[in-house]
Amino acid sequence: MTAHAQTVEQIVDNYETRAVASNVEYKFAQTIDDNQTQRVYTQRTYQGIPIYNSYSTYIIKNNQVVSKASSDNFNISLKRANTTPSLSFNQALNVISQNEGLNIISDTKITKKGIYLSNDDVQEIVYYINEDQEPILSYTFSYQLVNDNQNDLIHVVIDANTGKILEKHNNTLSCGFNHESFYNENLATFNKEDWNWLYTDINNTAASPQYNVYQLPFEAPNRGDRSFADLSVSNTNASPNGWHNTTEGTIKSRTEGNNVRAVRDHDSKGYQTYNSSSNTITIKDSDYADGGNSLNFDFPMNLDNHPYTNWEAATTNLFYMNNMMHDIFYNYGFTEANGNFQKVNFDKGGTGNDDVIALAQTGLAIGSINNATFATPADGRSPRMSMYLWSKTPESLTINNPSNISGKYKTSIPTWGGSLTSTSLTKDLVLILKSETTGTPYDGCGTITNTTEVNDKIAVIYRGDCSFAIKAKNAQNAGAKAAIIVNNADGMINMGGDDPTITIPVIAISKADGDSIVKELKNKITVNGSLTKMEDEYIDGSLDNGIIAHEYGHGISNRLTGPLYTSSCLNNAEQMGEGWSDFFGLMITQLPEDTGKTQRGIGTFASGETSSGKGIRPTVYTTDMKINPSVYSDLKKYASDTSPHNVGYLWATMIWDLNWKLVDKYGFSPDLYNGKAGNNLALQLVMTGLKLQPCSPGFVDGRDAILKADEQLNDGVNKCEIWQAFSDRGLGYSAKQGSSNSRSDGTEAFDMPPASVLECKLATSDIKESTFQMYPNPAKDIVYIVDKSIKKDIKVDIVDMTGRVVSTKTVKFDGQKGSISTDNLSKGIYILKFETSNGTVTKKLIKN
């Protein structure tokens, strides 16, 4: 044991002795050196055997423990249990073999279906704590499951006496975005000058690498055009040798480097042969996008063609975004010592040999679409990012007349009912009527009264009051040649059900589209339409920076939570992995003009919604609680839901609110490398909080970790804003988490800490949110003011930290934006007091 490790152990042991913590036994698991602090993990043991996922996390600074967080099961009282297993490890493996219906394979190459287990996979005897808080002697290990179109990392816990599988988790996170992207309603006002840290004037003959990509803050092709980036957008601290250096010390001319290998995977061979233990995939050199000796990654793009024809441009965009995620989040603590993704770690800590394997346009060959996945093994083994194609919503309905509503309409088509053909079915449309008074007259759930009109026509039916199959069958019995179901809420319908006796085609359309058609029919206007089978069309997820950021975010949260040698600390029911991933994507695509009430939808681009759609989360992300009313008690709604996405949505709502509390306090900076504004602080607090929280965290754990982060980084000066953001959403001072492995036992509370604990005289709730925004902050020579509600010039007093007014200026507005020169101010912190028609607005400014 080194002197350094001995010193750390003594510090922790002395701390526990003074704290008289719980008299529990523990072993030292890992120590991570991180920016003048040390993060030390101990694992609880019982009878000399480790307890599964039972860790305490200590932060040591200046030879003192300044923070400690423990897993739920760290301090529990235990009774004696078996110490000798009845089953051997090989017998436990046979349990998995029988459960999966596949053979155990020890080959280091993935060549066929099976269960792959390498010598590097840790197999451990542990005590698993069940719901009755009883210790069960168990085996825990990970394996790679390869079966048909599946190649996933699986983690299991098996009872070492009975062979029962106690836990089984897929560590390849399948996000099922249903075409995830991010909507920003203010992108039309995007000002390139605000983003000089990302954009430069590129000379296409320059020797520097050049990438024609969708540059941040753009999220997808529907938000803007491609533009050229060069290595000036990189972070030299994070990538000191650029993006194309490799372990061989050479510069690759293709989409390969120290941080990521990005390749096309049209045949899904890379997906199927990915081996997490050897960090390999089977691909061809021609699967990389190659920029040649000049490193000019400028490839053609035509979004009207099949995505495969754009593979070089897509792979380049995937390479760019993985490197940007690496370089941005390096500044917030996702470094070598903290398990980031790099082949070579430059002797800065961590294991290395774990660059991201990023697969562009994978899955279609094996029948997988509409998804994105990220597999995160332990430190030292490469994660795999898989970017799929997404099916475009078909426009199977064409309205021929009247001309005022003519055109193509997006449709959803169920797996049941008659099939559309390439030969159009052209008929007049008829609104179906029924005699019953329940529901609406047009829902088709009863006795049809206008069968003569419906016969040989296309029936139009509103959703509601009975199943889709009953509606379609009633229309068919009335003689209809097809049925169109109109949604009664925003968005498209996924029509479930099945009735093999239904032979007519059935489609569904949105409420907005359906209402425009029904309006004409109610006015006795003849509406003629055609139903036609459309060829499958696809959207490329590799072009969607929001999806890429979300997936990469899973790697960040998994690596920063718990010791680096495990990847199982975010397997519990109340963990918030999907929330951190949504948050990261939102944070890197903010604009200076945004406010807390800006509506940020998830899943609008590739799902074919309009830009104002809410996407696939229950609501858009916004601080406006009339639009996003999410509170902690909503977690109970998801208690029986196996998907973690709604849990993540609730957590992302809370920390997105926190971001805006801090932006209101410190302003906004688009510079994610060097900025010191509120959004930079929010991102730093969340990232540091990931390191401070325990293994298997819940919402209260996550909240408390962010409070601890502010205490360590900023002496707790933002406690009031942090508490206000969480208490507004029901995670206040008196809130109780219950077990982090349950979503149904938490207790909601909206209270702030009592004054005896924390005095918040100017709590955020006392300050009315404004559309007033100031940027950049910190500033050098000029500050811009944005507020569309201001119609005339306003006065501003610039006050230094002694309270002295050092300057009074007039801000002239052009109808939306004004500016203030700050070049005559000395470096330091100032308060700017703006006198507006809406009252006085106060902003803190940092002058560099």
mmCIF file of N, CA and C in Angstrom, residues 23 100 118 156 220 229 305 427 445 471 561 644 679 734 744 748 808 836:
data_model
loop_
_atom_site.group_PDB
_atom_site.id
_atom_site.type_symbol
_atom_site.label_atom_id
_atom_site.label_comp_id
_atom_site.label_asym_id
_atom_site.label_seq_id
_atom_site.Cartn_x
_atom_site.Cartn_y
_atom_site.Cartn_z
ATOM 1 N N ASN A 23 -20.507 2.041 13.015
ATOM 2 C CA ASN A 23 -19.761 0.858 13.417
ATOM 3 C C ASN A 23 -19.781 -0.242 12.366
ATOM 4 N N GLU A 100 -31.166 -17.518 -21.153
ATOM 5 C CA GLU A 100 -31.051 -16.855 -22.451
ATOM 6 C C GLU A 100 -31.244 -17.825 -23.613
ATOM 7 N N SER A 118 -15.454 -12.653 -20.722
ATOM 8 C CA SER A 118 -13.992 -12.573 -20.829
ATOM 9 C C SER A 118 -13.364 -12.635 -19.444
ATOM 10 N N VAL A 156 -25.915 -9.038 -14.045
ATOM 11 C CA VAL A 156 -26.842 -9.879 -13.289
ATOM 12 C C VAL A 156 -26.357 -10.094 -11.861
ATOM 13 N N ALA A 220 -30.265 19.890 -35.557
ATOM 14 C CA ALA A 220 -30.662 18.980 -36.628
ATOM 15 C C ALA A 220 -30.840 19.784 -37.905
ATOM 16 N N ALA A 229 -16.431 23.778 -39.741
ATOM 17 C CA ALA A 229 -15.711 23.915 -38.478
ATOM 18 C C ALA A 229 -14.285 23.452 -38.694
ATOM 19 N N ASN A 305 -32.650 12.288 -50.543
ATOM 20 C CA ASN A 305 -32.234 10.935 -50.917
ATOM 21 C C ASN A 305 -32.184 10.034 -49.696
ATOM 22 N N LYS A 427 -61.596 8.138 -53.502
ATOM 23 C CA LYS A 427 -63.033 8.177 -53.214
ATOM 24 C C LYS A 427 -63.358 9.518 -52.546
ATOM 25 N N CYS A 445 -69.068 4.632 -32.913
ATOM 26 C CA CYS A 445 -69.176 3.618 -31.864
ATOM 27 C C CYS A 445 -70.638 3.253 -31.596
ATOM 28 N N LYS A 471 -64.564 0.835 -34.467
ATOM 29 C CA LYS A 471 -64.879 1.924 -35.408
ATOM 30 C C LYS A 471 -64.698 1.447 -36.847
ATOM 31 N N THR A 561 -20.919 8.328 -11.610
ATOM 32 C CA THR A 561 -21.648 7.840 -10.434
ATOM 33 C C THR A 561 -21.030 6.535 -9.952
ATOM 34 N N PRO A 644 -37.400 4.118 -17.936
ATOM 35 C CA PRO A 644 -36.894 5.185 -17.065
ATOM 36 C C PRO A 644 -37.110 6.581 -17.641
ATOM 37 N N ASN A 679 -25.569 29.678 -16.731
ATOM 38 C CA ASN A 679 -25.703 28.370 -17.375
ATOM 39 C C ASN A 679 -24.440 27.540 -17.209
ATOM 40 N N SER A 734 -38.650 19.296 3.412
ATOM 41 C CA SER A 734 -39.250 18.187 4.153
ATOM 42 C C SER A 734 -39.527 16.964 3.284
ATOM 43 N N SER A 744 -42.512 4.717 -5.609
ATOM 44 C CA SER A 744 -43.835 4.945 -5.037
ATOM 45 C C SER A 744 -43.827 5.317 -3.567
ATOM 46 N N GLU A 748 -43.721 14.154 -0.966
ATOM 47 C CA GLU A 748 -43.547 15.466 -1.581
ATOM 48 C C GLU A 748 -43.609 16.575 -0.528
ATOM 49 N N THR A 808 -23.748 55.981 -15.517
ATOM 50 C CA THR A 808 -25.161 55.939 -15.882
ATOM 51 C C THR A 808 -25.243 56.087 -17.393
ATOM 52 N N THR A 836 -37.046 50.057 -16.449
ATOM 53 C CA THR A 836 -37.894 49.733 -17.601
ATOM 54 C C THR A 836 -39.345 50.052 -17.280
#
